[in-house]
Coordinates of N, CA and C and ligand atoms in Angstrom, one line a residue:
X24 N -36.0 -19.6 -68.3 CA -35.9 -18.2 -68.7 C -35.0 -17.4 -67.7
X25 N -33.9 -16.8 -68.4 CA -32.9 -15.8 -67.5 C -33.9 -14.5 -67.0
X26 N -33.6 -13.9 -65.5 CA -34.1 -12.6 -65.2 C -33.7 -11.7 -66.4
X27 N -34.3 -10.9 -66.5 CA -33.9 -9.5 -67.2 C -33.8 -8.6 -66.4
X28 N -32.0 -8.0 -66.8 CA -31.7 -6.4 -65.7 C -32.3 -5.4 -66.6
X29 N -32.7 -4.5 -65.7 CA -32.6 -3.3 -66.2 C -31.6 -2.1 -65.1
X30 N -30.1 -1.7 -65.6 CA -29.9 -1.2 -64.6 C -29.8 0.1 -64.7
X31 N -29.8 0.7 -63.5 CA -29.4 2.8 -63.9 C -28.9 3.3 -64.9
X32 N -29.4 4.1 -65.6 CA -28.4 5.3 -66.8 C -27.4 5.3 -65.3
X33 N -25.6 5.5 -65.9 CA -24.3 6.1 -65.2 C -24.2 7.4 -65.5
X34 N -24.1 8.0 -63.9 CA -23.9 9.9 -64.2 C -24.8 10.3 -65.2
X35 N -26.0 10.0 -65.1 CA -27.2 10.9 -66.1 C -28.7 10.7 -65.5
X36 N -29.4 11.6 -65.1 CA -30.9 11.5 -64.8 C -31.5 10.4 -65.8
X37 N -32.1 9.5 -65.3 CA -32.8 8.1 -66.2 C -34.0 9.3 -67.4
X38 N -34.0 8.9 -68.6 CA -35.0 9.7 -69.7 C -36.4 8.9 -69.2
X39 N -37.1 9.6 -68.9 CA -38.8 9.7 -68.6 C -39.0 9.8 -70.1
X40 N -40.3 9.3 -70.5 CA -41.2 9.5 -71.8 C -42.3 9.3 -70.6
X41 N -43.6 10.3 -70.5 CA -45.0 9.8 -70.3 C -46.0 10.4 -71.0
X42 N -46.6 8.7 -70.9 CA -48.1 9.0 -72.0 C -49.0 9.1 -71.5
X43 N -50.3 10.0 -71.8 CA -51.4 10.7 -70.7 C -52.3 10.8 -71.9
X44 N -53.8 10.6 -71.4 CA -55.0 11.2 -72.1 C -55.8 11.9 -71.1
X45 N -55.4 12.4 -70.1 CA -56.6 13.0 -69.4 C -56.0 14.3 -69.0
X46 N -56.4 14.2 -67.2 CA -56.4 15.8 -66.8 C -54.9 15.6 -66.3
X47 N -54.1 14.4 -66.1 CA -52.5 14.3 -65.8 C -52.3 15.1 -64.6
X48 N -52.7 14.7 -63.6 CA -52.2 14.6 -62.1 C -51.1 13.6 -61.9
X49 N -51.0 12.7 -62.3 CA -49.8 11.9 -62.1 C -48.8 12.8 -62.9
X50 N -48.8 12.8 -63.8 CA -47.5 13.5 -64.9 C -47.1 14.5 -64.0
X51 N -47.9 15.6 -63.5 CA -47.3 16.3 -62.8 C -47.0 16.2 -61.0
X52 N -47.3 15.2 -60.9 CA -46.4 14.5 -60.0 C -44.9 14.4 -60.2
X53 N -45.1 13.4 -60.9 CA -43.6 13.3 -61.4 C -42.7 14.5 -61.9
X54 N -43.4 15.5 -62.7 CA -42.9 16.7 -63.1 C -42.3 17.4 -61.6
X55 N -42.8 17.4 -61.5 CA -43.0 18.1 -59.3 C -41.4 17.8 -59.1
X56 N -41.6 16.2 -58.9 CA -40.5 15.4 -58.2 C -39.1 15.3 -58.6
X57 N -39.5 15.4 -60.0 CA -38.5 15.2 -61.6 C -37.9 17.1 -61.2
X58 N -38.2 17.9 -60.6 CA -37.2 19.3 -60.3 C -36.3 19.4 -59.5
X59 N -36.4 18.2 -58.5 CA -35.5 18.1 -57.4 C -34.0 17.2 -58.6
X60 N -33.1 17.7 -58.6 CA -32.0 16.7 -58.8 C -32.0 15.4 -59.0
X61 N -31.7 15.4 -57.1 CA -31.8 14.4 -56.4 C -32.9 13.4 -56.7
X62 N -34.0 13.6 -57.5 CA -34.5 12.1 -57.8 C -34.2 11.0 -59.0
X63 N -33.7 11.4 -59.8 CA -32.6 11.0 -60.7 C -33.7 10.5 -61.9
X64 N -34.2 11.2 -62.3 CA -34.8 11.1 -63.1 C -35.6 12.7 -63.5
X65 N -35.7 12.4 -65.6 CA -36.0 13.7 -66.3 C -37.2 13.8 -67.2
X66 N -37.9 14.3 -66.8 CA -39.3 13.7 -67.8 C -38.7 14.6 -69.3
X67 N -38.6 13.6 -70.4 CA -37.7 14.0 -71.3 C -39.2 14.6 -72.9
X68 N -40.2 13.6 -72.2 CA -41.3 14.7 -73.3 C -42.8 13.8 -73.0
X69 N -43.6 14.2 -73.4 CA -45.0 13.9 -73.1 C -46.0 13.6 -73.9
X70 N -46.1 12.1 -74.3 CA -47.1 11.9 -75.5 C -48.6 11.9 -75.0
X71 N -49.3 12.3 -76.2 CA -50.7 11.7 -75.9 C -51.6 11.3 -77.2
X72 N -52.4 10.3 -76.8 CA -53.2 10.0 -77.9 C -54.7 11.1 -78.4
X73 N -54.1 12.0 -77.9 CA -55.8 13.4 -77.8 C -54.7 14.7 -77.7
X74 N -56.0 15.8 -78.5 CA -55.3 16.8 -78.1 C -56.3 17.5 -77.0
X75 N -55.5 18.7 -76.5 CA -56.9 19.6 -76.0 C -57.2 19.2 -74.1
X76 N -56.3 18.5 -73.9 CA -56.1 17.7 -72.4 C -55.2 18.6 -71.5
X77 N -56.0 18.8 -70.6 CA -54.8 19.3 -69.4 C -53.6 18.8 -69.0
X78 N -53.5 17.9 -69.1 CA -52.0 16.8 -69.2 C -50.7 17.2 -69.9
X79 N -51.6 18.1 -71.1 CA -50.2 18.5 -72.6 C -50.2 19.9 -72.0
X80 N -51.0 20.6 -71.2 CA -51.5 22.0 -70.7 C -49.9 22.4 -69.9
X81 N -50.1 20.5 -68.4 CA -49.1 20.9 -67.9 C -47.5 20.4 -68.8
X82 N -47.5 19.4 -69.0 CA -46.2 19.6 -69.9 C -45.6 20.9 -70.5
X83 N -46.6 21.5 -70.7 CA -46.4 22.8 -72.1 C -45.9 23.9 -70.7
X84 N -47.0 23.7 -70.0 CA -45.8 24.8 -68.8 C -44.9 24.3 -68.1
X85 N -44.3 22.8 -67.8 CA -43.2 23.0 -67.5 C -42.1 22.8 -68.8
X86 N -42.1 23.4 -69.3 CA -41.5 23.5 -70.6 C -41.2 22.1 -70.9
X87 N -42.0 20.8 -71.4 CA -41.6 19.6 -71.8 C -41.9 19.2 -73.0
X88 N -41.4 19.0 -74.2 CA -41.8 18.9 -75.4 C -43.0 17.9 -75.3
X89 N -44.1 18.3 -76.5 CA -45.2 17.2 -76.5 C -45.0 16.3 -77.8
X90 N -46.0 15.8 -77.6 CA -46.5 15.0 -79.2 C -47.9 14.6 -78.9
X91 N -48.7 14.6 -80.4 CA -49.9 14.0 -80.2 C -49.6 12.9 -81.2
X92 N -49.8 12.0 -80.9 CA -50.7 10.9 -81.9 C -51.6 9.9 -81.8
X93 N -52.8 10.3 -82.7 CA -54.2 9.6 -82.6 C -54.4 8.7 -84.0
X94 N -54.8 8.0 -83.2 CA -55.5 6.9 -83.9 C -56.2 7.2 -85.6
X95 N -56.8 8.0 -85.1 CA -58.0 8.1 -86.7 C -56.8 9.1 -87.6
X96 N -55.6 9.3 -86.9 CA -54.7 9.7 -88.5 C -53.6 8.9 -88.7
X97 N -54.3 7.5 -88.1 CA -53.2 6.1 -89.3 C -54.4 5.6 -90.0
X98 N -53.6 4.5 -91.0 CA -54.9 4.0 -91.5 C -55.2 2.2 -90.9
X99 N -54.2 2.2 -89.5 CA -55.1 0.9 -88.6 C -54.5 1.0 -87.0
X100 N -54.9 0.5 -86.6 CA -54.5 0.6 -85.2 C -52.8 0.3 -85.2
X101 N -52.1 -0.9 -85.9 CA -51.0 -1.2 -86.2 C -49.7 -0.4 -86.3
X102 N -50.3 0.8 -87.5 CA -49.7 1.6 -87.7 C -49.5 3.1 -87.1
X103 N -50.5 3.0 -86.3 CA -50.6 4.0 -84.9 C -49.9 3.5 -84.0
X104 N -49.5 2.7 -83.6 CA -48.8 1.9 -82.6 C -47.4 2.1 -83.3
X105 N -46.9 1.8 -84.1 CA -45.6 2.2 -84.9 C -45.2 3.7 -84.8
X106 N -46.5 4.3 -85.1 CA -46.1 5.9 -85.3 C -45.5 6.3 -83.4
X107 N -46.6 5.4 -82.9 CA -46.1 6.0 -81.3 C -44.9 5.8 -81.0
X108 N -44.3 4.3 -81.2 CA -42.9 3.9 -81.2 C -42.2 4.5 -81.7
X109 N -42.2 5.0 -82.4 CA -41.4 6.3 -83.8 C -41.0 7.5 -82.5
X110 N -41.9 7.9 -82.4 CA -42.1 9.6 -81.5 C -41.3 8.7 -80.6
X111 N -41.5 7.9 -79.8 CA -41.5 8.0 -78.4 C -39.3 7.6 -78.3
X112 N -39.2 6.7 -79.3 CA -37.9 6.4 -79.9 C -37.0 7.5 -79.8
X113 N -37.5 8.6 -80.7 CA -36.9 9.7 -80.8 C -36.2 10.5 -79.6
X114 N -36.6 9.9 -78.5 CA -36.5 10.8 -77.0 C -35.8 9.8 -75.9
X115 N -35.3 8.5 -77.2 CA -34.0 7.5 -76.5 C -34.4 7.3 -74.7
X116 N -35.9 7.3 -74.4 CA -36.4 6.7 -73.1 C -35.5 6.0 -72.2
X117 N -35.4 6.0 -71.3 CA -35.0 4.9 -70.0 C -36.1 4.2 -69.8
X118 N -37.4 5.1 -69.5 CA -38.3 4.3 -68.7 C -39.7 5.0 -69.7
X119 N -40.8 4.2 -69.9 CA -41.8 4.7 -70.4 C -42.9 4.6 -69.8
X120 N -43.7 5.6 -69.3 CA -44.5 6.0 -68.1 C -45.7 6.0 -69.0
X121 N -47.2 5.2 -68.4 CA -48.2 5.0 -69.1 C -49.0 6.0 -67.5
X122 N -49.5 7.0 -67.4 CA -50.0 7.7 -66.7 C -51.4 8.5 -66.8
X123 N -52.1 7.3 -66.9 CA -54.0 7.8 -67.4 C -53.9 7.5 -68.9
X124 N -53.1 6.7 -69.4 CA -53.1 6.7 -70.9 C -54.3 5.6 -71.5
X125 N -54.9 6.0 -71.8 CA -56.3 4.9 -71.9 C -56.5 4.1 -73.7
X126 N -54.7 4.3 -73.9 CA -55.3 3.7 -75.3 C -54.0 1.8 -74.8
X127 N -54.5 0.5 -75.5 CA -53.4 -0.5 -74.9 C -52.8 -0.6 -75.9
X128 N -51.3 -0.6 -75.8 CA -50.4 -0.7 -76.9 C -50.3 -2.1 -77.4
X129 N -49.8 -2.1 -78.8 CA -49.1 -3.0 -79.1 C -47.9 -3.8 -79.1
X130 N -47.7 -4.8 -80.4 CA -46.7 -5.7 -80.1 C -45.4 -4.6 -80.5
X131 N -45.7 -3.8 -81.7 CA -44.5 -3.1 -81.9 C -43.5 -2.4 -81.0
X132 N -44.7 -1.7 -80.5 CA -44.1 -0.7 -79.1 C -43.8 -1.6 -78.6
X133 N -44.6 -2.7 -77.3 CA -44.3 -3.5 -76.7 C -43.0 -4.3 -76.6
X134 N -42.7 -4.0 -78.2 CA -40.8 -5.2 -78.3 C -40.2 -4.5 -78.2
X135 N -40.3 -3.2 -78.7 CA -39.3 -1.9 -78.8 C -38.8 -1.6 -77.3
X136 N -39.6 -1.6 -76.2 CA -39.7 -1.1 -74.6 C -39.9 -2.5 -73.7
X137 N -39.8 -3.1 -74.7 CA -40.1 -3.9 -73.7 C -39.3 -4.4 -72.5
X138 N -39.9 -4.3 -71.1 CA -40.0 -4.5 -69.8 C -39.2 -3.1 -69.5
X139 N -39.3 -2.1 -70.2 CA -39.6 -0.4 -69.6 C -40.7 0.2 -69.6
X140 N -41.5 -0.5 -70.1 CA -43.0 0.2 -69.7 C -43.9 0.1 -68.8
X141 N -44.0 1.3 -67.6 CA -44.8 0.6 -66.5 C -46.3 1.6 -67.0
X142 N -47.0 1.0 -66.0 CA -48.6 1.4 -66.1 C -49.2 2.0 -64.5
X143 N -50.1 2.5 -64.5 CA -50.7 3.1 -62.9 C -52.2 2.3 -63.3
X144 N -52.4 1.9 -62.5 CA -54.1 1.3 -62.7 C -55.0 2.0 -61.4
X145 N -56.0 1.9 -61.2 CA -56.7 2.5 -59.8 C -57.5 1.2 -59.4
X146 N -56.7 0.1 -59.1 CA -57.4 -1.1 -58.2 C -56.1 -2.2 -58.3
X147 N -56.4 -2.6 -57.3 CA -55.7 -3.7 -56.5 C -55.5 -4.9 -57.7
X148 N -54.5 -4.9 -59.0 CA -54.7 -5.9 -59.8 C -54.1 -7.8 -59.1
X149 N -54.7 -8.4 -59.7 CA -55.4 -8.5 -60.5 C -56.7 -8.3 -60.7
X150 N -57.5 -7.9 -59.2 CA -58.7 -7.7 -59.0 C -59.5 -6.3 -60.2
X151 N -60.1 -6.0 -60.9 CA -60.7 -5.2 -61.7 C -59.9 -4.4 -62.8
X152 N -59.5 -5.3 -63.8 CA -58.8 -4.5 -65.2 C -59.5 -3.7 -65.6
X153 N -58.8 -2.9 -66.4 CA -60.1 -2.2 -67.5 C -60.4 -1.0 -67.2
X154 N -61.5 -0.6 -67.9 CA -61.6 0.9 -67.8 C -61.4 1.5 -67.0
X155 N -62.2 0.8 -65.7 CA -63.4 1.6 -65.1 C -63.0 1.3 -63.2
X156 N -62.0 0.6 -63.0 CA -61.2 0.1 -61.8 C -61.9 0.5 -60.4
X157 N -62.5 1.7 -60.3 CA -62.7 2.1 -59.1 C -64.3 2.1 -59.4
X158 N -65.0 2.1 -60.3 CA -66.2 1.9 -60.1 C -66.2 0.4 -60.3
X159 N -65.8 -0.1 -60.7 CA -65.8 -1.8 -60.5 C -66.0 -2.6 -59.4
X160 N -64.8 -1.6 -58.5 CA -64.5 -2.5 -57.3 C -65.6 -1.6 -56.3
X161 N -66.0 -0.6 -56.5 CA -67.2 -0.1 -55.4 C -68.6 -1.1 -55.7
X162 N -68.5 -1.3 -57.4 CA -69.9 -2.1 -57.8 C -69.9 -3.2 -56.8
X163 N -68.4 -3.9 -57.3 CA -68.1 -5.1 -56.0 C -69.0 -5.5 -54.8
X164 N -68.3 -4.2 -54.2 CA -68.4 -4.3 -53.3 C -67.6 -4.3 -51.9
X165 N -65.9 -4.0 -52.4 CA -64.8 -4.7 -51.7 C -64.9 -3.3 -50.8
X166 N -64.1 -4.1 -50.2 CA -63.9 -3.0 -48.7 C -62.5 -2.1 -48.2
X167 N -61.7 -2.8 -49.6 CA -60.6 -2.5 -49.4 C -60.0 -2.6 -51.1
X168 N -59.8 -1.4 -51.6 CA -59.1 -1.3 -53.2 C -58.0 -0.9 -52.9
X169 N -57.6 -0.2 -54.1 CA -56.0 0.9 -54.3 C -55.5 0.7 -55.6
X170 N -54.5 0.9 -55.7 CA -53.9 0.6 -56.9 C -52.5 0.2 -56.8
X171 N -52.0 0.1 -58.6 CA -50.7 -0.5 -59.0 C -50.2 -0.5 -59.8
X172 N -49.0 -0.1 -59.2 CA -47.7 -0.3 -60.8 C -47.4 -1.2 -61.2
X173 N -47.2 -1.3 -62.8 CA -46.8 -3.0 -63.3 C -46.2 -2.3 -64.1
X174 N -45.1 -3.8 -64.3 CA -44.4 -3.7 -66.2 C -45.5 -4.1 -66.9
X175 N -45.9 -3.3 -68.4 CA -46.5 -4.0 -69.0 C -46.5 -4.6 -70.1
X176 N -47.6 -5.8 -70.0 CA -47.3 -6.8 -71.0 C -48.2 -7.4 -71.7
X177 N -48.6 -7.8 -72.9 CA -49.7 -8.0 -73.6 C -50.6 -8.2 -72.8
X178 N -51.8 -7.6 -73.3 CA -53.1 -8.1 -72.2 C -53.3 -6.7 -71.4
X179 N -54.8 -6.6 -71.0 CA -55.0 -5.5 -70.5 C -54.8 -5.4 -69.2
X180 N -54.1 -4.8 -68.6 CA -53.7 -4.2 -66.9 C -52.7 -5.8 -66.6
X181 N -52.2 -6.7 -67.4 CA -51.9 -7.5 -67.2 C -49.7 -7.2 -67.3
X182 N -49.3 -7.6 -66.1 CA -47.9 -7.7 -66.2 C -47.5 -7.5 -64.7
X183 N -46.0 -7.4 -65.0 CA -45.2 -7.9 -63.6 C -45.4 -6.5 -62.2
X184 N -45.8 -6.9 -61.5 CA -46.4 -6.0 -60.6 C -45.2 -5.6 -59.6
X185 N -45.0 -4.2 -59.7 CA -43.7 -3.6 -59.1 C -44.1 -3.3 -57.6
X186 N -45.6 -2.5 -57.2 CA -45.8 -2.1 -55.9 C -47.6 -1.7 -56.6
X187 N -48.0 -1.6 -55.0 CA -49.3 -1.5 -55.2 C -49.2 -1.0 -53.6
X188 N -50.6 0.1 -53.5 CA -51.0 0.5 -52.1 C -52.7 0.4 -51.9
X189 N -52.9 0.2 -50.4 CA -54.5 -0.3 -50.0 C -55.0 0.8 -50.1
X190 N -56.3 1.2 -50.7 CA -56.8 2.5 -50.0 C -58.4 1.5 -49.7
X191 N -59.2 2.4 -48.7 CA -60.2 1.7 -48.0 C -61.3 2.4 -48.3
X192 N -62.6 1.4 -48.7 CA -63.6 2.3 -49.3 C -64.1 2.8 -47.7
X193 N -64.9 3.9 -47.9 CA -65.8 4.0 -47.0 C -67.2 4.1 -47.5
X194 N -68.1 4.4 -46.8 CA -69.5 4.3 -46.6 C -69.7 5.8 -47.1
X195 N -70.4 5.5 -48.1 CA -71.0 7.0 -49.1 C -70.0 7.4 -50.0
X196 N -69.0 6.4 -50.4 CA -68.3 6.6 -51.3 C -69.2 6.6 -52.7
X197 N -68.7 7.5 -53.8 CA -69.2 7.0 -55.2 C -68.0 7.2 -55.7
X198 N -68.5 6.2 -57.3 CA -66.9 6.3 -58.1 C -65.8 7.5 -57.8
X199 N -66.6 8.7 -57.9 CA -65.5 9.8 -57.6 C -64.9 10.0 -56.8
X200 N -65.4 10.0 -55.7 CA -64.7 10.0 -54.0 C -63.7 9.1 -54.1
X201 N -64.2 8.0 -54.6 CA -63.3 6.9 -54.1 C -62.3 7.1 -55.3
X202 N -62.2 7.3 -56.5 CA -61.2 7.5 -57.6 C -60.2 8.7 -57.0
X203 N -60.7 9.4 -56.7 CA -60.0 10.5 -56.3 C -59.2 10.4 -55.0
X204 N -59.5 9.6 -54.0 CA -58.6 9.1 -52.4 C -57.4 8.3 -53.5
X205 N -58.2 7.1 -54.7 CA -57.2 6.4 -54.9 C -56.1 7.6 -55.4
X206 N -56.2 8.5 -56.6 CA -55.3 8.8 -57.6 C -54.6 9.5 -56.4
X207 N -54.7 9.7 -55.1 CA -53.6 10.3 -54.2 C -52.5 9.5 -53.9
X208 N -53.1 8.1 -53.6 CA -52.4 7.1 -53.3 C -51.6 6.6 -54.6
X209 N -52.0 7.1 -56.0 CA -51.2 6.3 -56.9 C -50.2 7.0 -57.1
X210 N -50.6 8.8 -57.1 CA -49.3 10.1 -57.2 C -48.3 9.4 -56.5
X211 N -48.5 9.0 -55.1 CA -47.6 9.2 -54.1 C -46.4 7.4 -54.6
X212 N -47.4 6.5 -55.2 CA -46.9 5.5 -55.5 C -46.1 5.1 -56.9
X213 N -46.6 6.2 -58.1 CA -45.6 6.3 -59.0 C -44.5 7.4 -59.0
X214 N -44.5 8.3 -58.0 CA -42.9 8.6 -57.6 C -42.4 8.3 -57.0
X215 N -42.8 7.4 -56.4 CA -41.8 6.4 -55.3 C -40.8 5.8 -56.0
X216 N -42.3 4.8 -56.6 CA -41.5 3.9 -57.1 C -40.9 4.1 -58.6
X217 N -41.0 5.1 -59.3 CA -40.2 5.7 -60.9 C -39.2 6.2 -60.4
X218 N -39.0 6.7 -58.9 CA -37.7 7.3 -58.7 C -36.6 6.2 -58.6
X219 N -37.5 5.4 -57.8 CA -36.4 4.2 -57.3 C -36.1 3.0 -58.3
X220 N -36.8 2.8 -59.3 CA -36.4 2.3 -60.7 C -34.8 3.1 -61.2
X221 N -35.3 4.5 -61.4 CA -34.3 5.4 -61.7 C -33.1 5.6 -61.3
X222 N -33.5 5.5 -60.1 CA -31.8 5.6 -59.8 C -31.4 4.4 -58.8
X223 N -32.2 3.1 -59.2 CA -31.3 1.9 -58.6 C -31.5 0.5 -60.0
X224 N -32.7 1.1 -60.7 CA -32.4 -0.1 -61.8 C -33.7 -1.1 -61.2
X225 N -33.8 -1.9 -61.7 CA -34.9 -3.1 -61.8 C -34.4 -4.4 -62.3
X226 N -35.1 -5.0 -61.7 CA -35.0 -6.9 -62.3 C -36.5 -7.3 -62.6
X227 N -36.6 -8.1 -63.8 CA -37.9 -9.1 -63.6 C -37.7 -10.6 -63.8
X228 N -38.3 -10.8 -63.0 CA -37.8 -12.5 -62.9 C -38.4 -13.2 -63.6
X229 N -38.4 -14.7 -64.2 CA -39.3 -15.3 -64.8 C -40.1 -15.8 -63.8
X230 N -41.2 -16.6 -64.4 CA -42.6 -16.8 -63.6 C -42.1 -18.0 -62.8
X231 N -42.3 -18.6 -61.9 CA -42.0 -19.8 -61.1 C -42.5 -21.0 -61.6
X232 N -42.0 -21.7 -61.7 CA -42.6 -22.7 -62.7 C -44.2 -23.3 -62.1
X233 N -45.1 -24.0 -63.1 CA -46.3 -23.5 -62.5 C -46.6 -25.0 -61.8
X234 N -47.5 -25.2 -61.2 CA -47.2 -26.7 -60.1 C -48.4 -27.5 -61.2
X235 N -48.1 -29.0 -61.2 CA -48.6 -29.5 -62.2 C -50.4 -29.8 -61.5
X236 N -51.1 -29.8 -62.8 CA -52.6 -29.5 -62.5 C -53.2 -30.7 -61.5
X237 N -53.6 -30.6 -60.2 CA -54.2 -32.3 -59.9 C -55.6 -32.6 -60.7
X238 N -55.9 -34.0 -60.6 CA -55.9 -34.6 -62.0 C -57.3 -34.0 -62.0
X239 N -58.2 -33.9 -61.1 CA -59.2 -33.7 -60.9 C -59.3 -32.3 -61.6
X240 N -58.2 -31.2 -61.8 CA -58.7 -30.1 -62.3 C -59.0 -29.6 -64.1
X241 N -60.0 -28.8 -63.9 CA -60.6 -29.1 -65.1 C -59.4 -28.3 -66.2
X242 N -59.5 -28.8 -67.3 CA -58.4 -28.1 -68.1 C -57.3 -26.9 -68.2
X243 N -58.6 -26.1 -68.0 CA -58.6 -24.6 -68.4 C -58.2 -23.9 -66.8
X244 N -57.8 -24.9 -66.1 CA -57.2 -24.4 -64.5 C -56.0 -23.3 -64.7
X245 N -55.7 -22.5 -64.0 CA -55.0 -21.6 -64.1 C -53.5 -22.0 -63.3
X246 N -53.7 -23.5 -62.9 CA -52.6 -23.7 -62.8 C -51.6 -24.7 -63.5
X247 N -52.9 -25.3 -64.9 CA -52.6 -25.4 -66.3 C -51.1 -25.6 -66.2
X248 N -49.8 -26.3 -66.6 CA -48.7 -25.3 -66.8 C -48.8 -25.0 -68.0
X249 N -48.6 -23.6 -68.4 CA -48.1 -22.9 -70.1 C -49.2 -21.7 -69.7
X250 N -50.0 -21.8 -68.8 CA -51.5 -20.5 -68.4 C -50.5 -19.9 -67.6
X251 N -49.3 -19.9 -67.5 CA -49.2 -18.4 -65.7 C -49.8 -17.2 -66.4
X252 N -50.1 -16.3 -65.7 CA -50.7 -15.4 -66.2 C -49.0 -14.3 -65.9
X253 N -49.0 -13.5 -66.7 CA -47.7 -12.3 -66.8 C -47.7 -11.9 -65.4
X254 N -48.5 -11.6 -65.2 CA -48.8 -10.8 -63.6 C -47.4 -11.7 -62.8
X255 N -47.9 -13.1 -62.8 CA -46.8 -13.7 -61.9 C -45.5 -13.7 -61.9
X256 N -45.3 -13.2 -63.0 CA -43.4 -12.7 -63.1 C -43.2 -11.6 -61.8
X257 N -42.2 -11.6 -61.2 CA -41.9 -10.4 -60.2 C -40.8 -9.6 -60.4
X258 N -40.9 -8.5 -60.3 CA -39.9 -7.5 -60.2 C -39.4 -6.6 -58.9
X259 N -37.8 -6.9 -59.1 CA -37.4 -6.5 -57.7 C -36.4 -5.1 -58.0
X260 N -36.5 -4.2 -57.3 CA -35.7 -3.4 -57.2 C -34.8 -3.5 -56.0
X261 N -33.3 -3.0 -56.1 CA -32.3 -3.7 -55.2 C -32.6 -2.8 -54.0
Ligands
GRF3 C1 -55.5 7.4 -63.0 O1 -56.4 7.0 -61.9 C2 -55.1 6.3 -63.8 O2 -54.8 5.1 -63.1 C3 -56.3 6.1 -64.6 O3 -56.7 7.4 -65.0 C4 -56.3 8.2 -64.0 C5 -55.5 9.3 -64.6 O4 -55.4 10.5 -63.8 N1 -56.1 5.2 -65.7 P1 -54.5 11.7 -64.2 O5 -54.8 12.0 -65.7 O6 -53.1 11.4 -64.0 O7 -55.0 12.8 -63.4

């Protein structure tokens, strides 16, 4: 399998689409960052699967067009995934920003964008997918979380991992404390790195081929060849 480029929009701010269901502290991160010129990138409109979120609150004040679309007004998950591709189509994206978006897309969208869709997670993947990332990893136990940006790709929290930063639990943390040190670290790490996508482009490489199972290992080994997991593709910005 050939890498796939993705390289800079020429003489044009790269088109942002982000999708949010919550209170969208990241979105307006980027919104923040997205005023300077110089970061070469435009948040061009702001989906969400809910209404009634502070996320569409801020879009709506920095004058960014919204959209809602929810689930219970298609008649399957399938065709709500279509309807999102639809909207999100409409706004000819560069890059499509998953920012607290807590619903996982499908294959439609997923072909349509695909390897422009990054994600923010709040834990060190592959370590804790899923909902609940920072109370996972406190349940843990670990001593050391954070989070990460990936391309994404079927599978939940699962794809090519662009950057990730450590943040360190401490002692008397609960999910909140600790959710809330991480989402500083992730603000600071999805405009880093959306800027630098933006205005230098991206590669994702294929997976390395996977080393053959010794014999002793039981089937379902993960180093299997045909098992790499997506995660192991890498993406390099120049
Ligand atoms: C972030 O921690 C994101 O990773 C998680 O939900 C949070 C969203 O925060 N999925 P906000 O809506 O951007 O403030």
């Amino acid at each position: 399998m050939a890498p796939s480029h993705y390289p800079p929009p020429r003489s044009r701010a790269a088109r942002l689409v982000v999708l949010v269901s919550g209170s969208g502290t990241n979105l307006q991160a980027l919104l923040d960052a997205a005023a300077d010129p110089a970061y070469g990138a435009t948040v061009v409109a702001v989906g969400a699967d809910r209404d009634g979120i502070l996320a569409l609150k801020r879009a709506e004040d920095a004058g960014v067009p919204t959209f809602v679309c929810r689930v219970k007004d298609h008649p399957d998950r399938a065709a709500w995934d279509r309807a999102l591709r639809d909207e999100i189509r409409r706004h000819a994206p560069d890059l499509v920003v998953l920012a607290g978006f807590m619903k996982l897309v499908g294959p439609d969208f997923l072909a349509e964008f695909d390897g422009r869709i990054v994600n923010t997670h709040p834990a060190l993947l592959p370590s804790f997918p899923g909902m609940h990332g920072a109370r996972d990893a406190l349940a843990y136990g670990v001593k050391v979380t954070g989070c990460t940006l990936f391309v994404v790709a079927a599978g939940v929290d699962d794809g090519p991992i662009i950057a990730q930063a450590a943040v360190p639990v401490e002692d008397g943390d609960d999910e909140e404390s600790l959710h809330e040190r991480i989402k500083v670290a992730e603000r600071r790490l999805l405009v880093e790195q959306v800027g630098r996508m933006a205005r230098e482009g991206w590669t994702i490489l294929p997976a390395p081929a996977a080393a053959p199972a010794p014999a002793s290992a039981p089937s379902s080994s993960p180093t299997t060849p045909g098992s790499t997991p997506l995660g192991n593709r890498k993406v390099t910005i120049p």
